[in-house]
Short mmCIF file of C-alpha atoms and ligand atoms in Angstrom, two decimals:
data_model
loop_
_atom_site.label_atom_id
_atom_site.label_comp_id
_atom_site.label_asym_id
_atom_site.label_seq_id
_atom_site.Cartn_x
_atom_site.Cartn_y
_atom_site.Cartn_z
CA UNK U 1 0.00 0.00 0.00
CA UNK U 2 1.29 3.46 -0.83
CA UNK U 3 -0.30 6.79 0.01
CA UNK U 4 -0.06 9.84 -2.25
CA UNK U 5 1.03 12.61 0.10
CA UNK U 6 1.72 16.30 -0.35
CA UNK U 7 4.32 18.21 1.63
CA UNK U 8 5.85 21.68 1.67
CA UNK U 9 9.59 21.82 1.15
CA UNK U 10 12.02 24.64 1.78
CA UNK U 11 12.95 25.55 -1.79
CA UNK U 12 15.50 28.21 -0.94
CA UNK U 13 16.69 30.09 2.12
CA UNK U 14 14.90 33.43 2.46
CA UNK U 15 16.77 36.72 2.56
CA UNK U 16 14.69 39.09 4.66
CA UNK U 17 10.95 38.49 4.75
CA UNK U 18 10.21 35.04 3.26
CA UNK U 19 8.16 34.94 0.05
CA UNK U 20 6.12 32.22 -1.68
CA UNK U 21 9.13 31.36 -3.87
CA UNK U 22 11.04 30.07 -0.85
CA UNK U 23 8.53 27.19 -0.58
CA UNK U 24 7.58 24.30 -2.84
CA UNK U 25 4.63 21.91 -2.76
CA UNK U 26 5.91 18.39 -3.50
CA UNK U 27 3.94 15.20 -4.03
CA UNK U 28 5.35 11.85 -3.03
CA UNK U 29 4.18 8.39 -2.14
CA UNK U 30 4.51 7.19 1.42
CA UNK U 31 5.32 3.59 2.33
CA UNK U 32 3.18 1.64 4.78
CA UNK U 33 4.25 2.23 8.38
CA UNK U 34 7.03 -0.10 9.55
CA UNK U 35 7.11 -1.64 13.03
CA UNK U 36 6.75 1.07 15.65
CA UNK U 37 5.37 3.59 13.15
CA UNK U 38 2.03 5.24 12.45
CA UNK U 39 0.39 6.53 9.31
CA UNK U 40 -1.21 9.84 10.29
CA UNK U 41 -3.62 12.08 8.36
CA UNK U 42 -3.00 15.68 9.40
CA UNK U 43 -6.01 17.75 10.41
CA UNK U 44 -4.32 20.92 11.63
CA UNK U 45 -0.78 22.28 11.50
CA UNK U 46 0.87 25.15 13.26
CA UNK U 47 2.96 27.89 11.71
CA UNK U 48 5.22 29.66 14.21
CA UNK U 49 7.62 32.60 14.15
CA UNK U 50 10.55 30.43 15.37
CA UNK U 51 10.42 28.54 12.05
CA UNK U 52 12.00 31.60 10.43
CA UNK U 53 15.16 30.97 12.49
CA UNK U 54 15.27 27.37 11.24
CA UNK U 55 15.36 28.64 7.65
CA UNK U 56 18.83 30.08 8.31
CA UNK U 57 21.78 27.69 8.05
CA UNK U 58 23.40 28.28 11.44
CA UNK U 59 23.75 26.43 14.74
CA UNK U 60 20.93 27.12 17.17
CA UNK U 61 18.91 25.30 19.83
CA UNK U 62 17.24 23.31 17.03
CA UNK U 63 18.68 22.11 13.70
CA UNK U 64 18.11 24.26 10.60
CA UNK U 65 15.64 23.15 7.91
CA UNK U 66 17.35 21.73 4.84
CA UNK U 67 16.75 23.05 1.32
CA UNK U 68 14.86 20.43 -0.72
CA UNK U 69 13.50 18.74 2.40
CA UNK U 70 10.06 19.02 4.02
CA UNK U 71 9.54 21.60 6.72
CA UNK U 72 8.34 20.32 10.07
CA UNK U 73 6.44 21.57 13.07
CA UNK U 74 3.61 20.87 15.45
CA UNK U 75 0.46 19.27 14.03
CA UNK U 76 -2.63 17.31 15.04
CA UNK U 77 -3.74 14.29 13.07
CA UNK U 78 -5.69 11.06 13.08
CA UNK U 79 -3.98 7.69 13.12
CA UNK U 80 -5.16 5.85 10.00
CA UNK U 81 -2.87 2.84 10.33
CA UNK U 82 -0.86 1.71 13.32
CA UNK U 83 2.12 -0.63 13.51
CA UNK U 84 2.72 0.32 17.15
CA UNK U 85 1.09 -1.39 20.14
CA UNK U 86 0.07 1.80 21.97
CA UNK U 87 -1.96 3.37 19.15
CA UNK U 88 -4.97 2.33 17.14
CA UNK U 89 -6.70 3.74 14.07
CA UNK U 90 -8.90 6.68 15.02
CA UNK U 91 -6.61 7.94 17.78
CA UNK U 92 -6.09 11.70 17.59
CA UNK U 93 -2.46 12.63 18.19
CA UNK U 94 -0.16 15.62 18.26
CA UNK U 95 3.08 15.12 16.36
CA UNK U 96 5.90 17.13 14.86
CA UNK U 97 5.55 16.27 11.15
CA UNK U 98 3.45 19.23 10.13
CA UNK U 99 3.67 20.87 6.68
CA UNK U 100 2.33 17.65 5.06
CA UNK U 101 -1.12 16.15 4.68
CA UNK U 102 -0.09 12.59 5.44
CA UNK U 103 2.94 11.40 7.37
CA UNK U 104 4.52 8.18 8.48
CA UNK U 105 5.93 8.92 11.92
CA UNK U 106 7.62 7.04 14.75
CA UNK U 107 5.01 6.33 17.39
CA UNK U 108 7.45 7.62 20.02
CA UNK U 109 7.04 11.13 18.57
CA UNK U 110 3.23 11.07 18.84
CA UNK U 111 1.13 11.98 21.87
CA UNK U 112 -2.48 10.83 22.07
CA UNK U 113 -4.90 13.60 22.97
CA UNK U 114 -8.37 13.38 24.43
CA UNK U 115 -10.70 14.93 21.82
CA UNK U 116 -13.40 15.18 24.52
CA UNK U 117 -11.22 17.47 26.66
CA UNK U 118 -10.85 20.22 24.05
CA UNK U 119 -11.05 20.77 20.29
CA UNK U 120 -8.09 19.06 18.57
CA UNK U 121 -6.59 22.36 17.39
CA UNK U 122 -6.51 23.68 20.97
CA UNK U 123 -3.50 21.39 21.48
CA UNK U 124 -1.60 23.65 19.06
CA UNK U 125 -2.74 26.82 20.88
CA UNK U 126 -3.77 27.31 24.50
CA UNK U 127 -2.99 23.68 25.44
CA UNK U 128 0.11 23.45 23.24
CA UNK U 129 3.43 25.21 22.90
CA UNK U 130 1.98 28.76 22.87
CA UNK U 131 0.04 28.27 26.11
CA UNK U 132 2.89 26.46 27.75
CA UNK U 133 5.39 29.11 26.69
CA UNK U 134 3.24 31.85 28.20
CA UNK U 135 2.71 29.87 31.40
CA UNK U 136 6.37 28.95 31.92
CA UNK U 137 7.73 32.38 31.00
CA UNK U 138 5.31 34.29 33.09
CA UNK U 139 5.06 32.09 36.17
CA UNK U 140 8.43 30.33 36.29
CA UNK U 141 10.76 32.92 34.75
CA UNK U 142 9.20 36.29 35.64
CA UNK U 143 6.89 35.49 38.58
CA UNK U 144 4.48 38.42 38.84
CA UNK U 145 3.10 39.11 42.30
CA UNK U 146 -0.47 40.15 42.91
CA UNK U 147 -0.93 43.86 42.23
CA UNK U 148 2.22 44.16 40.12
CA UNK U 149 2.12 45.55 36.58
CA UNK U 150 2.91 43.22 33.67
CA UNK U 151 3.63 44.41 30.13
CA UNK U 152 3.10 41.87 27.32
CA UNK U 153 4.15 42.60 23.73
CA UNK U 154 2.42 40.95 20.73
CA UNK U 155 -0.44 40.67 23.21
CA UNK U 156 -3.02 39.54 20.63
CA UNK U 157 -0.83 36.68 19.39
CA UNK U 158 -0.89 33.01 20.39
CA UNK U 159 1.60 33.32 23.25
CA UNK U 160 0.82 36.93 24.16
CA UNK U 161 -2.94 36.42 24.50
CA UNK U 162 -2.27 33.59 26.95
CA UNK U 163 0.31 35.62 28.89
CA UNK U 164 -2.17 38.50 29.27
CA UNK U 165 -4.86 36.22 30.69
CA UNK U 166 -2.58 34.22 32.97
CA UNK U 167 -1.20 37.47 34.38
CA UNK U 168 -4.78 38.65 35.05
CA UNK U 169 -5.62 35.35 36.76
CA UNK U 170 -2.60 35.92 39.02
CA UNK U 171 -3.94 39.34 40.03
CA UNK U 172 -1.61 41.58 38.03
CA UNK U 173 -2.40 44.84 36.26
CA UNK U 174 -1.75 44.07 32.59
CA UNK U 175 -0.75 46.23 29.66
CA UNK U 176 -0.57 44.76 26.17
CA UNK U 177 0.90 46.07 22.96
CA UNK U 178 -0.68 45.24 19.60
CA UNK U 179 -0.60 46.40 15.99
CA UNK U 180 -4.28 47.15 15.23
CA UNK U 181 -7.31 48.72 16.89
CA UNK U 182 -9.33 45.54 16.40
CA UNK U 183 -6.68 43.59 18.32
CA UNK U 184 -6.60 46.30 20.97
CA UNK U 185 -10.33 45.90 21.53
CA UNK U 186 -10.04 42.11 21.80
CA UNK U 187 -7.16 42.27 24.29
CA UNK U 188 -8.83 44.93 26.44
CA UNK U 189 -12.53 44.02 26.22
CA UNK U 190 -12.39 40.23 26.01
CA UNK U 191 -9.06 39.18 27.48
CA UNK U 192 -9.25 41.70 30.31
CA UNK U 193 -6.08 43.77 29.86
CA UNK U 194 -6.20 47.01 31.83
CA UNK U 195 -4.61 49.07 29.06
CA UNK U 196 -3.45 48.49 25.51
CA UNK U 197 -0.91 50.34 23.39
CA UNK U 198 -1.19 50.23 19.61
CA UNK U 199 2.51 50.44 18.75
CA UNK U 200 1.80 51.36 15.13
CA UNK U 201 -0.13 54.51 16.01
CA UNK U 202 1.33 55.34 19.44
CA UNK U 203 4.22 57.46 18.21
CA UNK U 204 6.95 57.34 20.87
CA UNK U 205 6.48 53.88 22.39
CA UNK U 206 8.29 54.70 25.64
CA UNK U 207 6.02 57.67 26.23
CA UNK U 208 2.93 55.63 25.36
CA UNK U 209 3.97 52.83 27.72
CA UNK U 210 4.77 55.30 30.51
CA UNK U 211 1.31 56.79 30.07
CA UNK U 212 -0.36 53.35 30.17
CA UNK U 213 1.74 52.37 33.21
CA UNK U 214 2.14 55.48 35.36
CA UNK U 215 3.20 53.18 38.23
CA UNK U 216 5.94 51.59 36.05
CA UNK U 217 6.17 47.91 35.04
CA UNK U 218 7.38 45.07 37.26
CA UNK U 219 7.34 42.32 34.63
CA UNK U 220 7.98 42.45 30.91
CA UNK U 221 6.96 39.45 28.79
CA UNK U 222 8.89 40.09 25.57
CA UNK U 223 7.70 38.61 22.29
CA UNK U 224 9.02 41.42 20.10
CA UNK U 225 12.42 42.89 21.16
CA UNK U 226 13.58 46.11 19.44
CA UNK U 227 11.79 49.29 20.43
CA UNK U 228 9.47 47.34 22.76
CA UNK U 229 12.44 46.16 24.84
CA UNK U 230 13.82 49.67 24.85
CA UNK U 231 10.51 51.03 26.14
CA UNK U 232 10.19 48.31 28.77
CA UNK U 233 13.69 49.04 30.12
CA UNK U 234 12.86 52.73 30.30
CA UNK U 235 9.58 52.22 32.16
CA UNK U 236 10.65 49.30 34.41
CA UNK U 237 10.57 49.58 38.17
CA UNK U 238 13.38 48.53 40.48
CA UNK U 239 13.80 44.73 40.63
CA UNK U 240 11.66 44.18 37.50
CA UNK U 241 11.84 40.76 35.86
CA UNK U 242 12.00 40.38 32.07
CA UNK U 243 11.07 37.02 30.51
CA UNK U 244 12.62 37.15 27.05
CA UNK U 245 10.45 34.80 25.04
CA UNK U 246 10.94 36.04 21.48
CA UNK U 247 12.12 38.95 19.36
CA UNK U 248 9.97 38.76 16.24
CA UNK U 249 10.86 42.31 15.22
CA UNK U 250 14.30 41.11 14.14
CA UNK U 251 13.68 37.58 12.79
CA UNK U 252 13.88 38.77 9.16
CA UNK U 253 16.94 40.98 9.65
CA UNK U 254 20.02 39.81 7.77
CA UNK U 255 22.26 41.65 10.24
CA UNK U 256 21.23 41.86 13.91
CA UNK U 257 20.06 45.40 14.66
CA UNK U 258 21.78 47.44 17.38
CA UNK U 259 20.58 46.40 20.84
CA UNK U 260 18.59 48.53 23.27
CA UNK U 261 20.36 51.80 23.94
CA UNK U 262 19.46 51.78 27.59
CA UNK U 263 20.86 48.47 28.87
CA UNK U 264 22.42 50.35 31.78
CA UNK U 265 18.89 50.37 33.23
CA UNK U 266 19.56 46.71 34.11
CA UNK U 267 22.12 47.89 36.66
CA UNK U 268 20.45 51.01 37.95
CA UNK U 269 17.10 49.26 38.40
CA UNK U 270 18.54 45.81 39.35
CA UNK U 271 16.45 44.23 36.55
CA UNK U 272 16.68 40.47 35.99
CA UNK U 273 16.38 39.57 32.30
CA UNK U 274 16.19 35.90 31.33
CA UNK U 275 15.73 34.24 27.98
CA UNK U 276 14.24 30.77 27.85
CA UNK U 277 13.23 28.01 25.43
CA UNK U 278 10.11 26.05 26.24
CA UNK U 279 11.74 22.80 25.04
CA UNK U 280 13.87 22.94 28.21
CA UNK U 281 10.83 22.63 30.46
CA UNK U 282 9.03 19.32 29.73
CA UNK U 283 8.85 18.79 33.50
CA UNK U 284 6.30 21.63 33.68
CA UNK U 285 3.90 20.04 31.17
CA UNK U 286 1.65 18.08 33.59
CA UNK U 287 1.14 21.07 35.90
CA UNK U 288 0.53 23.34 32.92
CA UNK U 289 -1.97 21.00 31.23
CA UNK U 290 -3.94 20.49 34.43
CA UNK U 291 -4.09 24.20 35.15
CA UNK U 292 -4.90 25.28 31.56
CA UNK U 293 -7.67 22.66 31.14
CA UNK U 294 -9.19 24.00 34.36
CA UNK U 295 -9.01 27.64 33.24
CA UNK U 296 -10.47 26.83 29.81
CA UNK U 297 -13.27 24.81 31.40
CA UNK U 298 -14.11 27.67 33.78
CA UNK U 299 -14.07 30.18 30.92
CA UNK U 300 -11.21 32.10 32.57
CA UNK U 301 -9.02 31.71 29.48
CA UNK U 302 -10.37 32.55 26.05
CA UNK U 303 -8.67 31.74 22.78
CA UNK U 304 -9.12 32.68 19.18
CA UNK U 305 -7.72 31.07 16.03
CA UNK U 306 -6.97 32.60 12.67
CA UNK U 307 -7.52 29.73 10.25
CA UNK U 308 -6.02 29.43 6.78
CA UNK U 309 -7.42 26.54 4.75
CA UNK U 310 -5.31 24.12 2.72
CA UNK U 311 -1.73 22.88 2.84
CA UNK U 312 -0.87 24.91 -0.26
CA UNK U 313 -1.65 28.07 1.72
CA UNK U 314 0.60 27.20 4.67
CA UNK U 315 3.48 29.42 3.40
CA UNK U 316 1.06 32.37 3.17
CA UNK U 317 -0.09 31.72 6.74
CA UNK U 318 3.50 31.57 7.94
CA UNK U 319 4.54 34.76 6.13
CA UNK U 320 1.46 36.51 7.53
CA UNK U 321 2.80 36.17 11.08
CA UNK U 322 5.30 38.92 10.29
CA UNK U 323 2.65 41.40 9.27
CA UNK U 324 0.23 40.56 12.06
CA UNK U 325 -2.36 38.73 9.91
CA UNK U 326 -3.33 36.63 12.92
CA UNK U 327 -5.40 37.34 15.98
CA UNK U 328 -4.71 34.54 18.45
CA UNK U 329 -3.18 31.39 17.04
CA UNK U 330 -2.36 31.14 13.33
CA UNK U 331 -3.39 27.67 12.16
CA UNK U 332 -3.62 25.85 8.87
CA UNK U 333 -6.57 23.48 8.47
CA UNK U 334 -5.82 20.51 6.24
CA UNK U 335 -8.81 18.25 6.74
CA UNK U 336 -11.94 17.69 8.78
CA UNK U 337 -11.53 15.44 11.79
P1 NDP D 25 2.09 35.37 17.36
O1 NDP D 25 0.80 34.65 17.33
O2 NDP D 25 2.30 36.39 18.45
O3 NDP D 25 2.30 36.03 15.93
C1 NDP D 25 3.25 36.99 15.72
C2 NDP D 25 2.69 38.39 16.05
O4 NDP D 25 3.79 39.26 16.27
C3 NDP D 25 1.91 39.02 14.89
O5 NDP D 25 0.56 38.66 14.91
C4 NDP D 25 2.14 40.51 15.09
O6 NDP D 25 1.07 41.07 15.85
C5 NDP D 25 3.44 40.56 15.92
N1 NDP D 25 4.54 41.13 15.14
C6 NDP D 25 5.03 40.69 13.97
N2 NDP D 25 6.06 41.45 13.58
C7 NDP D 25 6.20 42.43 14.52
C8 NDP D 25 7.08 43.54 14.68
N3 NDP D 25 8.04 43.79 13.78
N4 NDP D 25 6.94 44.32 15.77
C9 NDP D 25 5.97 44.07 16.68
N5 NDP D 25 5.11 43.04 16.59
C10 NDP D 25 5.23 42.22 15.52
O7 NDP D 25 3.27 34.33 17.45
P2 NDP D 25 3.55 33.35 18.67
O8 NDP D 25 2.61 33.65 19.76
O9 NDP D 25 3.65 31.99 18.16
O10 NDP D 25 5.01 33.79 19.13
C11 NDP D 25 5.21 35.00 19.85
C12 NDP D 25 6.68 35.11 20.21
O11 NDP D 25 7.03 34.05 21.09
C13 NDP D 25 7.61 35.02 19.00
O12 NDP D 25 8.66 35.94 19.17
C14 NDP D 25 8.12 33.59 19.10
O13 NDP D 25 9.35 33.42 18.47
C15 NDP D 25 8.18 33.41 20.60
N6 NDP D 25 8.14 32.02 21.06
C16 NDP D 25 9.14 31.64 21.92
C17 NDP D 25 9.15 30.38 22.45
C18 NDP D 25 10.24 30.02 23.42
O14 NDP D 25 10.36 28.85 23.79
N7 NDP D 25 11.05 30.98 23.87
C19 NDP D 25 8.13 29.37 22.09
C20 NDP D 25 7.09 29.91 21.23
C21 NDP D 25 7.11 31.19 20.72
P3 NDP D 25 0.71 42.64 15.78
O15 NDP D 25 -0.35 42.80 14.74
O16 NDP D 25 0.25 42.95 17.16
O17 NDP D 25 1.96 43.35 15.38
#
């Protein structure tokens, strides 16, 4: 038995913002799963900003994508054929062979999910890496105390929208930054942020943040870097904690931009700034999953998806992350469940 599968390959390494020409849709036939393998039909796949870093041929915390090879990333699919004892046809699993409609994967790389607990795609959003990244960065890296002020950049994105809501649950005053008025309304009116800055229309971001946080900020959850980090350093209080999660503002830069001009604030204000990678924290997964399922069930955490249909449109969905096409989690839907 062979399966006709379609997958997206990296055709060439992007220079600057990726374009459609950097990707190629390739058809190939898949063999039947060997012992210990599964044949999976993908329902949903995730596109994520970190994938831009993997398109560059350089050492990092995860190996670069190879030109002429399929891209990969988080996905949810249905097991159609199992040659592994722990899985049976019909099981819904998360796996890491996204960017393709069918995949033969090692069963060890699949995790069965309970479709009754949440919609399958939620395991790529609030219950997946974005939710876990927000939870770990906020609670285990930054640690806001009740009544403190938390600033979250890219606050309407997959990670940011979770960080805003978790910070509210923990009793913080929360300020988000976003790129559109529609996102500002969502973050303020539905997610519960106390103030929102639209960085595209705010003018001087430091002044805008200082106005939104007259009491200063105690925690900065950084998804953006650049001028946002500059502003956060300027407005931070003494002993502020910065969880450096991502710096999307510079992912397409060929040469790293100059750093914040005001790093001396770290000393004067005794700021602790810590970068982290969620892959380092698998130990936190059970606590996170339990807590997040509870919050979702109680309606204390809301989520939104921006859905692009069809594998062939996955590059467009990915590229759209860099111009803010998504509110909440950017997902590609490949098939009905
Ligand atoms: P998002 O859903 O937040 O999508 C990206 C968003 O970033 C866009 O919607 C856009 O929103 C905003 N954005 C894009 N370009 C810029 C820019 N130049 N300046 C300001 N904002 C910009 O993505 P994720 O939630 O998946 O990821 C958020 C961050 O978290 C990324 O930096 C990512 O790399 C990082 N990350 C880190 C992990 C870790 O382990 N450390 C794990 C997962 C993610 P807007 O319209 O508001 O501009």
